[in-house]
Short mmCIF file of C-alpha atoms (C1' of nucleotides) in Angstrom, two decimals:
data_model
loop_
_atom_site.label_atom_id
_atom_site.label_comp_id
_atom_site.label_asym_id
_atom_site.label_seq_id
_atom_site.Cartn_x
_atom_site.Cartn_y
_atom_site.Cartn_z
CA MET L 423 0.75 -8.24 -212.89
CA ASN L 424 0.91 -7.77 -216.66
CA ILE L 425 1.71 -10.64 -218.92
CA GLU L 426 5.29 -9.55 -219.71
CA GLN L 427 6.15 -9.44 -216.04
CA GLU L 428 4.49 -12.83 -215.53
CA ASP L 429 6.71 -14.26 -218.29
CA ASN L 430 9.75 -12.81 -216.55
CA ARG L 431 8.71 -14.26 -213.22
CA LEU L 432 8.12 -17.68 -214.70
CA ALA L 433 11.43 -17.58 -216.57
CA ALA L 434 13.20 -16.59 -213.32
CA ILE L 435 11.85 -19.66 -211.55
CA PHE L 436 12.97 -21.90 -214.42
CA LYS L 437 16.38 -20.26 -214.37
CA VAL L 438 16.85 -21.29 -210.77
CA LEU L 439 15.91 -24.85 -211.72
CA SER L 440 18.21 -24.86 -214.75
CA GLU L 441 21.32 -25.77 -212.80
CA PRO L 442 22.03 -29.49 -212.27
CA ASN L 443 23.43 -28.99 -208.78
CA ARG L 444 20.32 -27.14 -207.70
CA ILE L 445 18.17 -29.94 -209.01
CA ARG L 446 20.34 -32.35 -207.04
CA ILE L 447 19.95 -30.26 -203.89
CA LEU L 448 16.18 -30.38 -204.28
CA ARG L 449 16.21 -34.10 -204.92
CA ILE L 450 18.39 -34.77 -201.87
CA LEU L 451 16.16 -32.55 -199.74
CA TYR L 452 13.02 -34.20 -201.02
CA HIS L 453 14.18 -37.74 -200.38
CA ALA L 454 15.87 -36.94 -197.08
CA GLY L 455 12.50 -35.99 -195.68
CA ARG L 456 14.20 -33.61 -193.25
CA GLU L 457 16.03 -30.31 -193.24
CA LEU L 458 19.65 -30.28 -194.27
CA THR L 459 22.55 -27.89 -193.77
CA CYS L 460 24.97 -26.31 -196.22
CA SER L 461 27.77 -28.52 -194.97
CA GLU L 462 25.82 -31.74 -195.38
CA ILE L 463 24.95 -30.90 -198.97
CA SER L 464 28.51 -29.80 -199.61
CA GLN L 465 29.77 -33.23 -198.59
CA GLN L 466 27.15 -35.18 -200.47
CA LEU L 467 27.63 -33.29 -203.71
CA ASN L 468 31.35 -32.82 -203.28
CA ILE L 469 31.31 -29.12 -204.12
CA SER L 470 32.61 -26.28 -202.01
CA LYS L 471 30.58 -24.78 -199.20
CA SER L 472 30.70 -21.37 -200.83
CA THR L 473 29.13 -22.76 -203.98
CA VAL L 474 26.46 -24.53 -201.99
CA SER L 475 25.75 -21.32 -200.13
CA TYR L 476 25.40 -19.58 -203.48
CA HIS L 477 22.85 -22.14 -204.66
CA PHE L 478 21.01 -22.05 -201.33
CA LYS L 479 20.59 -18.32 -201.78
CA ALA L 480 19.25 -18.72 -205.31
CA LEU L 481 16.67 -21.28 -204.20
CA ARG L 482 15.64 -19.20 -201.25
CA LEU L 483 15.30 -15.96 -203.24
CA ALA L 484 13.12 -17.80 -205.75
CA GLY L 485 10.88 -18.84 -202.88
CA LEU L 486 11.47 -22.53 -203.56
CA THR L 487 12.94 -23.32 -200.16
CA ASN L 488 12.55 -22.31 -196.54
CA THR L 489 15.34 -21.62 -194.11
CA ARG L 490 15.41 -22.11 -190.39
CA GLN L 491 18.23 -20.77 -188.33
CA GLU L 492 19.36 -22.83 -185.33
CA ALA L 493 22.46 -21.72 -183.54
CA GLN L 494 25.15 -21.27 -186.16
CA ALA L 495 23.58 -23.76 -188.57
CA LYS L 496 20.97 -22.94 -191.17
CA TYR L 497 18.53 -25.65 -192.09
CA LEU L 498 17.04 -25.83 -195.56
CA SER L 499 13.73 -27.40 -196.50
CA ILE L 500 11.50 -27.45 -199.55
CA ASN L 501 8.69 -24.94 -199.81
CA ARG L 502 5.94 -27.17 -201.02
CA ALA L 503 3.45 -24.39 -201.55
CA ALA L 504 5.68 -22.81 -204.21
CA PHE L 505 6.02 -26.09 -206.09
CA ASP L 506 2.31 -26.84 -205.79
CA ARG L 507 1.61 -23.47 -207.36
CA TYR L 508 4.11 -23.40 -210.20
CA LEU L 509 5.12 -27.01 -210.74
CA PRO L 510 2.54 -29.39 -209.37
CA HIS L 511 3.76 -33.03 -209.29
CA PHE L 512 7.31 -31.97 -210.09
CA LEU L 513 8.77 -33.00 -206.73
CA GLU L 514 7.24 -36.46 -206.99
CA THR L 515 9.22 -37.10 -210.18
CA LEU L 516 12.57 -36.38 -208.56
CA MET S 638 19.74 -43.41 -217.42
CA ASN S 639 21.51 -42.80 -214.12
CA ILE S 640 20.35 -40.16 -211.76
CA GLU S 641 23.07 -37.64 -212.50
CA GLN S 642 22.24 -37.72 -216.19
CA GLU S 643 18.57 -37.39 -215.35
CA ASP S 644 19.35 -34.27 -213.34
CA ASN S 645 21.29 -32.84 -216.24
CA ARG S 646 18.48 -33.60 -218.65
CA LEU S 647 15.90 -31.98 -216.44
CA ALA S 648 18.10 -28.95 -215.88
CA ALA S 649 18.57 -28.64 -219.64
CA ILE S 650 14.83 -28.47 -220.19
CA PHE S 651 14.48 -25.83 -217.52
CA LYS S 652 17.32 -23.88 -219.06
CA VAL S 653 15.42 -23.63 -222.31
CA LEU S 654 12.42 -22.35 -220.39
CA SER S 655 14.48 -19.87 -218.44
CA GLU S 656 14.42 -17.19 -221.13
CA PRO S 657 11.44 -14.79 -221.11
CA ASN S 658 11.26 -14.54 -224.89
CA ARG S 659 11.07 -18.32 -225.17
CA ILE S 660 8.20 -18.37 -222.65
CA ARG S 661 6.51 -15.70 -224.76
CA ILE S 662 6.97 -17.76 -227.93
CA LEU S 663 5.35 -20.75 -226.22
CA ARG S 664 2.51 -18.64 -224.91
CA ILE S 665 1.86 -17.11 -228.32
CA LEU S 666 2.00 -20.56 -229.93
CA TYR S 667 -0.31 -22.05 -227.34
CA HIS S 668 -2.94 -19.35 -227.63
CA ALA S 669 -2.70 -19.06 -231.38
CA GLY S 670 -3.87 -22.66 -231.66
CA ARG S 671 -2.02 -22.96 -234.94
CA GLU S 672 1.52 -23.17 -236.29
CA LEU S 673 3.47 -19.95 -236.59
CA THR S 674 6.57 -18.92 -238.54
CA CYS S 675 9.78 -17.23 -237.47
CA SER S 676 8.75 -14.01 -239.14
CA GLU S 677 5.34 -13.87 -237.47
CA ILE S 678 6.93 -14.30 -234.04
CA SER S 679 9.61 -11.79 -234.92
CA GLN S 680 6.96 -9.18 -235.62
CA GLN S 681 4.82 -9.94 -232.59
CA LEU S 682 7.76 -9.85 -230.13
CA ASN S 683 9.60 -7.10 -231.94
CA ILE S 684 12.92 -8.90 -231.88
CA SER S 685 15.16 -9.70 -234.84
CA LYS S 686 14.60 -12.74 -237.02
CA SER S 687 18.03 -14.07 -236.22
CA THR S 688 17.28 -14.00 -232.51
CA VAL S 689 13.93 -15.71 -233.05
CA SER S 690 15.68 -18.37 -235.14
CA TYR S 691 18.12 -18.87 -232.29
CA HIS S 692 15.28 -19.41 -229.84
CA PHE S 693 13.39 -21.69 -232.25
CA LYS S 694 16.45 -23.88 -232.45
CA ALA S 695 16.76 -24.03 -228.66
CA LEU S 696 13.12 -25.06 -228.28
CA ARG S 697 13.37 -27.62 -231.03
CA LEU S 698 16.62 -29.19 -229.74
CA ALA S 699 15.00 -29.55 -226.32
CA GLY S 700 12.16 -31.40 -227.98
CA LEU S 701 9.57 -28.88 -226.79
CA THR S 702 8.38 -27.95 -230.28
CA ASN S 703 7.77 -29.53 -233.67
CA THR S 704 8.76 -28.09 -237.00
CA ARG S 705 7.05 -28.52 -240.32
CA GLN S 706 8.70 -27.29 -243.47
CA GLU S 707 6.42 -25.96 -246.20
CA ALA S 708 8.02 -24.31 -249.18
CA GLN S 709 10.50 -21.77 -247.78
CA ALA S 710 8.58 -21.29 -244.56
CA LYS S 711 9.05 -23.33 -241.40
CA TYR S 712 6.08 -23.74 -239.14
CA LEU S 713 6.50 -24.18 -235.42
CA SER S 714 4.06 -25.89 -233.08
CA ILE S 715 4.10 -27.12 -229.51
CA ASN S 716 5.08 -30.72 -228.79
CA ARG S 717 2.39 -31.58 -226.30
CA ALA S 718 3.81 -35.01 -225.52
CA ALA S 719 7.02 -33.45 -224.16
CA PHE S 720 5.10 -31.08 -221.92
CA ASP S 721 2.78 -33.83 -220.74
CA ARG S 722 5.77 -35.85 -219.74
CA TYR S 723 7.93 -33.27 -218.03
CA LEU S 724 5.59 -30.43 -217.15
CA PRO S 725 1.99 -31.59 -217.07
CA HIS S 726 -0.52 -28.72 -216.81
CA PHE S 727 2.16 -26.15 -217.48
CA LEU S 728 0.82 -25.08 -220.86
CA GLU S 729 -2.63 -24.46 -219.40
CA THR S 730 -1.18 -21.87 -217.05
CA LEU S 731 0.32 -19.77 -219.82
"C1'" DC A 286 39.07 -15.98 -173.99
"C1'" DT A 287 40.42 -19.16 -177.64
"C1'" DC A 288 39.37 -22.59 -180.95
"C1'" DC A 289 36.10 -25.06 -183.85
"C1'" DT A 290 32.13 -25.26 -186.76
"C1'" DT A 291 28.90 -23.10 -189.97
"C1'" DA A 292 27.76 -19.96 -193.20
"C1'" DT A 293 28.32 -15.71 -196.12
"C1'" DT A 294 30.70 -12.56 -199.01
"C1'" DC A 295 34.40 -11.07 -202.09
"C1'" DG A 296 37.43 -11.18 -206.03
"C1'" DA A 297 38.89 -13.72 -209.81
"C1'" DT A 298 38.23 -16.66 -213.60
"C1'" DG A 299 36.45 -19.36 -217.19
"C1'" DA A 300 32.33 -20.59 -219.54
"C1'" DG A 301 28.02 -19.75 -221.45
"C1'" DT A 302 24.13 -16.73 -223.38
"C1'" DA A 303 21.13 -13.28 -225.75
"C1'" DT A 304 21.28 -10.01 -229.03
"C1'" DC A 305 22.13 -7.69 -233.33
"C1'" DG A 306 23.21 -6.88 -238.29
"C1'" DA A 307 25.40 -8.69 -242.17
"C1'" DA A 308 26.22 -12.34 -245.15
"C1'" DC A 309 24.45 -16.46 -247.03
"C1'" DT A 310 21.03 -20.21 -248.77
"C1'" DA A 311 16.96 -21.61 -250.84
"C1'" DA A 312 12.39 -21.37 -252.64
"C1'" DA A 313 8.59 -18.66 -254.84
"C1'" DA A 314 6.97 -14.98 -257.69
"C1'" DG A 315 7.40 -11.69 -261.25
"C1'" DC U 488 16.82 -14.59 -264.65
"C1'" DT U 489 16.04 -11.21 -261.14
"C1'" DT U 490 13.68 -10.02 -257.06
"C1'" DT U 491 11.34 -11.01 -252.97
"C1'" DT U 492 10.50 -13.73 -248.93
"C1'" DA U 493 11.96 -16.92 -245.10
"C1'" DG U 494 15.36 -18.75 -242.48
"C1'" DT U 495 20.11 -19.86 -240.87
"C1'" DT U 496 24.76 -18.86 -239.66
"C1'" DC U 497 28.66 -15.94 -238.36
"C1'" DG U 498 31.25 -12.54 -235.78
"C1'" DA U 499 31.05 -9.28 -232.32
"C1'" DT U 500 29.61 -7.63 -228.00
"C1'" DA U 501 27.92 -7.17 -223.53
"C1'" DC U 502 26.18 -9.62 -219.86
"C1'" DT U 503 25.37 -13.32 -216.69
"C1'" DC U 504 26.68 -17.41 -214.16
"C1'" DA U 505 29.08 -21.37 -211.63
"C1'" DT U 506 32.98 -22.24 -209.27
"C1'" DC U 507 36.78 -21.83 -206.11
"C1'" DG U 508 39.62 -20.26 -202.17
"C1'" DA U 509 40.43 -16.67 -198.99
"C1'" DA U 510 38.65 -13.57 -195.81
"C1'" DT U 511 35.08 -12.50 -192.62
"C1'" DA U 512 31.32 -13.09 -189.09
"C1'" DA U 513 29.09 -15.36 -185.47
"C1'" DG U 514 27.60 -19.00 -182.38
"C1'" DG U 515 29.18 -23.10 -179.46
"C1'" DA U 516 32.55 -25.88 -176.88
"C1'" DG U 517 36.56 -26.26 -174.16
#
DNA sequence: CTCCTTATTCGATGAGTATCGAACTAAAAG
DNA sequence: CTTTTAGTTCGATACTCATCGAATAAGGAG
């Protein structure tokens, strides 16, 4: 990958992290120590499910979270490998 | 500072870093190992001076860079303390 | 099969952002 | 004093984004 593309990739990851509600989602996930669903986050943050779904997608596309489907629910968890690579020690500060 | 404000603050720092040209400015600054002016960056990145000035301001307001005025020129340098605090080891990966 | 729960997508909307050139300010050089 | 150099600010523009509710899809429970 050339250096311009690398800059774009890095900027894209930061863009995902540049939204307070997405930081909150990561913090909640990190401290929960377990997977959480869209609905659970929606209640905790008091924002609509559609907005939470939108943020979930952004986090997932950036590779910052993992998703596990179980029945009709979708469980979100943090992808530690991605954080270790791009932002070591970031999660611990949340 | 309460946790919501902390999330906002963190998100604000990431927002500044979410623009490819600002990442490029930081990378150029880091590897140059010296202060650089608006005009120098403008030439290297091939974007207008007004746009560079806009990005300089964003970096400065976020506390990520220092500015030193000398005559009519303004020299920009990286604020290592800020990176050490919020993003340790980030600069080294640029 | 019908209803409930969970999640996604769509359309709209309001807000924010990156970019440029032009106009302006201020200092240095001639 | 006029010209050059460096930087900021302004107005315009095009684009992106966060948010919501409504509509849709799909699995689970009765």
